[in-house]
Amino acid sequence: MRRGFLVISILMMSSCFLAAGDKGRSMDAPRFTYGIEWSYIGTFFNHFHHNYITSDGYRENEQDSYFSYRNNAQILLNAGCNISKRFNLSIYAGYGGLYGTKVFPVSLRGTYYITKDITHPHWLAYMDLGCGLENFKKMPGWTGKAGAGYRIPLSRSVKLDFLLSYQCAYADIPFSDADGEYLPAQNIRRNDNFLSSFLVGIGIMF
């Protein structure tokens, strides 16, 4: 996991150094950015593959896909750099839920501004890839997002974002056997869960 943070840090620093030589960057936007974002998460589809040893010593193998709605939310802080006039690269980190499991998400996001004049309200699109840490030690899953939004500049350095995205997550979620008993880690051979969610968010960028 330390290697993951190191790679993200190197990418971030490299992008900022490259941006220093970009003469085409808009002077109407600050070089470095930071902000806060809140999102509502609605998970609506789950595909899982579980393989485990029951308390009686039998091996069970289960696979299924089903629609099931579950609410979560997350709050993220971010810091990044306007690499060019229309592209921003930022690191996001915060606290939230992943299908009932409390996690500390960390991700790298690239945002593209769909406009030539960012001083006026405009659309944006973004992609986000990261992971979720549990208690800063265990890593229960990975997440990927693709989304769009509408940005309203309130001043040169303050913007209000309205965001909508799709998230696909791979997660290690606790589960129970047929008797409703949660299984100890040593009894679980496979615990794959693929979750589909939509996110509706609002953010303030500086």
PDB file of N, CA, C and O in Angstrom, residues 26-30 85 113 115-122 151-159:
ATOM      1  N   SER A  26      -4.433  28.846 -18.600  1.00  0.00           N
ATOM      2  CA  SER A  26      -5.204  30.072 -18.443  1.00  0.00           C
ATOM      3  C   SER A  26      -4.751  30.850 -17.207  1.00  0.00           C
ATOM      4  O   SER A  26      -4.572  30.290 -16.131  1.00  0.00           O
ATOM      5  N   MET A  27      -4.591  32.155 -17.367  1.00  0.00           N
ATOM      6  CA  MET A  27      -4.251  33.008 -16.232  1.00  0.00           C
ATOM      7  C   MET A  27      -5.498  33.355 -15.424  1.00  0.00           C
ATOM      8  O   MET A  27      -5.411  34.035 -14.415  1.00  0.00           O
ATOM      9  N   ASP A  28      -6.675  32.894 -15.896  1.00  0.00           N
ATOM     10  CA  ASP A  28      -7.912  33.152 -15.174  1.00  0.00           C
ATOM     11  C   ASP A  28      -8.171  32.105 -14.100  1.00  0.00           C
ATOM     12  O   ASP A  28      -9.206  32.138 -13.451  1.00  0.00           O
ATOM     13  N   ALA A  29      -7.268  31.147 -13.941  1.00  0.00           N
ATOM     14  CA  ALA A  29      -7.425  30.103 -12.928  1.00  0.00           C
ATOM     15  C   ALA A  29      -6.119  29.961 -12.153  1.00  0.00           C
ATOM     16  O   ALA A  29      -5.037  30.133 -12.717  1.00  0.00           O
ATOM     17  N   PRO A  30      -6.183  29.651 -10.853  1.00  0.00           N
ATOM     18  CA  PRO A  30      -4.961  29.465 -10.073  1.00  0.00           C
ATOM     19  C   PRO A  30      -4.207  28.210 -10.504  1.00  0.00           C
ATOM     20  O   PRO A  30      -4.796  27.278 -11.049  1.00  0.00           O
ATOM     21  N   LYS A  85      -4.890  24.610 -19.583  1.00  0.00           N
ATOM     22  CA  LYS A  85      -6.045  25.494 -19.522  1.00  0.00           C
ATOM     23  C   LYS A  85      -7.334  24.728 -19.262  1.00  0.00           C
ATOM     24  O   LYS A  85      -8.260  25.257 -18.653  1.00  0.00           O
ATOM     25  N   TYR A 113     -12.228  20.310 -18.595  1.00  0.00           N
ATOM     26  CA  TYR A 113     -13.213  21.380 -18.680  1.00  0.00           C
ATOM     27  C   TYR A 113     -13.691  21.507 -20.127  1.00  0.00           C
ATOM     28  O   TYR A 113     -12.897  21.756 -21.034  1.00  0.00           O
ATOM     29  N   THR A 115     -14.873  23.638 -22.183  1.00  0.00           N
ATOM     30  CA  THR A 115     -15.063  25.050 -22.511  1.00  0.00           C
ATOM     31  C   THR A 115     -13.714  25.666 -22.848  1.00  0.00           C
ATOM     32  O   THR A 115     -12.661  25.119 -22.489  1.00  0.00           O
ATOM     33  N   LYS A 116     -13.746  26.772 -23.525  1.00  0.00           N
ATOM     34  CA  LYS A 116     -12.523  27.537 -23.783  1.00  0.00           C
ATOM     35  C   LYS A 116     -12.383  28.700 -22.816  1.00  0.00           C
ATOM     36  O   LYS A 116     -11.302  29.246 -22.657  1.00  0.00           O
ATOM     37  N   ASP A 117     -13.474  29.051 -22.179  1.00  0.00           N
ATOM     38  CA  ASP A 117     -13.468  30.172 -21.239  1.00  0.00           C
ATOM     39  C   ASP A 117     -13.987  29.678 -19.895  1.00  0.00           C
ATOM     40  O   ASP A 117     -15.188  29.571 -19.674  1.00  0.00           O
ATOM     41  N   ILE A 118     -13.057  29.381 -18.993  1.00  0.00           N
ATOM     42  CA  ILE A 118     -13.447  28.805 -17.705  1.00  0.00           C
ATOM     43  C   ILE A 118     -13.930  29.855 -16.704  1.00  0.00           C
ATOM     44  O   ILE A 118     -14.264  29.519 -15.573  1.00  0.00           O
ATOM     45  N   THR A 119     -13.975  31.118 -17.128  1.00  0.00           N
ATOM     46  CA  THR A 119     -14.481  32.155 -16.226  1.00  0.00           C
ATOM     47  C   THR A 119     -16.003  32.197 -16.224  1.00  0.00           C
ATOM     48  O   THR A 119     -16.597  32.894 -15.397  1.00  0.00           O
ATOM     49  N   HIS A 120     -16.651  31.462 -17.139  1.00  0.00           N
ATOM     50  CA  HIS A 120     -18.106  31.399 -17.207  1.00  0.00           C
ATOM     51  C   HIS A 120     -18.570  29.997 -16.801  1.00  0.00           C
ATOM     52  O   HIS A 120     -17.795  29.046 -16.838  1.00  0.00           O
ATOM     53  N   PRO A 121     -19.844  29.841 -16.410  1.00  0.00           N
ATOM     54  CA  PRO A 121     -20.366  28.498 -16.092  1.00  0.00           C
ATOM     55  C   PRO A 121     -20.129  27.537 -17.256  1.00  0.00           C
ATOM     56  O   PRO A 121     -20.312  27.897 -18.418  1.00  0.00           O
ATOM     57  N   HIS A 122     -19.721  26.304 -16.920  1.00  0.00           N
ATOM     58  CA  HIS A 122     -19.382  25.355 -17.980  1.00  0.00           C
ATOM     59  C   HIS A 122     -19.515  23.917 -17.482  1.00  0.00           C
ATOM     60  O   HIS A 122     -19.559  23.648 -16.283  1.00  0.00           O
ATOM     61  N   ARG A 151     -20.047  23.428 -13.542  1.00  0.00           N
ATOM     62  CA  ARG A 151     -19.299  24.304 -12.634  1.00  0.00           C
ATOM     63  C   ARG A 151     -19.753  25.750 -12.795  1.00  0.00           C
ATOM     64  O   ARG A 151     -19.852  26.263 -13.912  1.00  0.00           O
ATOM     65  N   ILE A 152     -19.996  26.395 -11.645  1.00  0.00           N
ATOM     66  CA  ILE A 152     -20.376  27.805 -11.620  1.00  0.00           C
ATOM     67  C   ILE A 152     -19.263  28.584 -10.914  1.00  0.00           C
ATOM     68  O   ILE A 152     -19.100  28.466  -9.694  1.00  0.00           O
ATOM     69  N   PRO A 153     -18.465  29.356 -11.653  1.00  0.00           N
ATOM     70  CA  PRO A 153     -17.431  30.178 -11.005  1.00  0.00           C
ATOM     71  C   PRO A 153     -18.063  31.305 -10.196  1.00  0.00           C
ATOM     72  O   PRO A 153     -18.867  32.078 -10.721  1.00  0.00           O
ATOM     73  N   LEU A 154     -17.726  31.378  -8.916  1.00  0.00           N
ATOM     74  CA  LEU A 154     -18.204  32.458  -8.064  1.00  0.00           C
ATOM     75  C   LEU A 154     -17.208  33.597  -8.016  1.00  0.00           C
ATOM     76  O   LEU A 154     -17.579  34.740  -7.729  1.00  0.00           O
ATOM     77  N   SER A 155     -15.933  33.276  -8.269  1.00  0.00           N
ATOM     78  CA  SER A 155     -14.862  34.256  -8.387  1.00  0.00           C
ATOM     79  C   SER A 155     -13.712  33.566  -9.102  1.00  0.00           C
ATOM     80  O   SER A 155     -13.845  32.421  -9.539  1.00  0.00           O
ATOM     81  N   ARG A 156     -12.570  34.218  -9.234  1.00  0.00           N
ATOM     82  CA  ARG A 156     -11.427  33.598  -9.906  1.00  0.00           C
ATOM     83  C   ARG A 156     -10.982  32.331  -9.206  1.00  0.00           C
ATOM     84  O   ARG A 156     -10.581  31.359  -9.843  1.00  0.00           O
ATOM     85  N   SER A 157     -11.081  32.289  -7.875  1.00  0.00           N
ATOM     86  CA  SER A 157     -10.552  31.159  -7.121  1.00  0.00           C
ATOM     87  C   SER A 157     -11.615  30.315  -6.419  1.00  0.00           C
ATOM     88  O   SER A 157     -11.274  29.331  -5.755  1.00  0.00           O
ATOM     89  N   VAL A 158     -12.887  30.640  -6.553  1.00  0.00           N
ATOM     90  CA  VAL A 158     -13.945  29.883  -5.887  1.00  0.00           C
ATOM     91  C   VAL A 158     -14.958  29.420  -6.927  1.00  0.00           C
ATOM     92  O   VAL A 158     -15.489  30.236  -7.688  1.00  0.00           O
ATOM     93  N   LYS A 159     -15.212  28.090  -6.967  1.00  0.00           N
ATOM     94  CA  LYS A 159     -16.162  27.522  -7.916  1.00  0.00           C
ATOM     95  C   LYS A 159     -17.102  26.558  -7.193  1.00  0.00           C
ATOM     96  O   LYS A 159     -16.705  25.885  -6.239  1.00  0.00           O
TER      97      LYS A 159
END
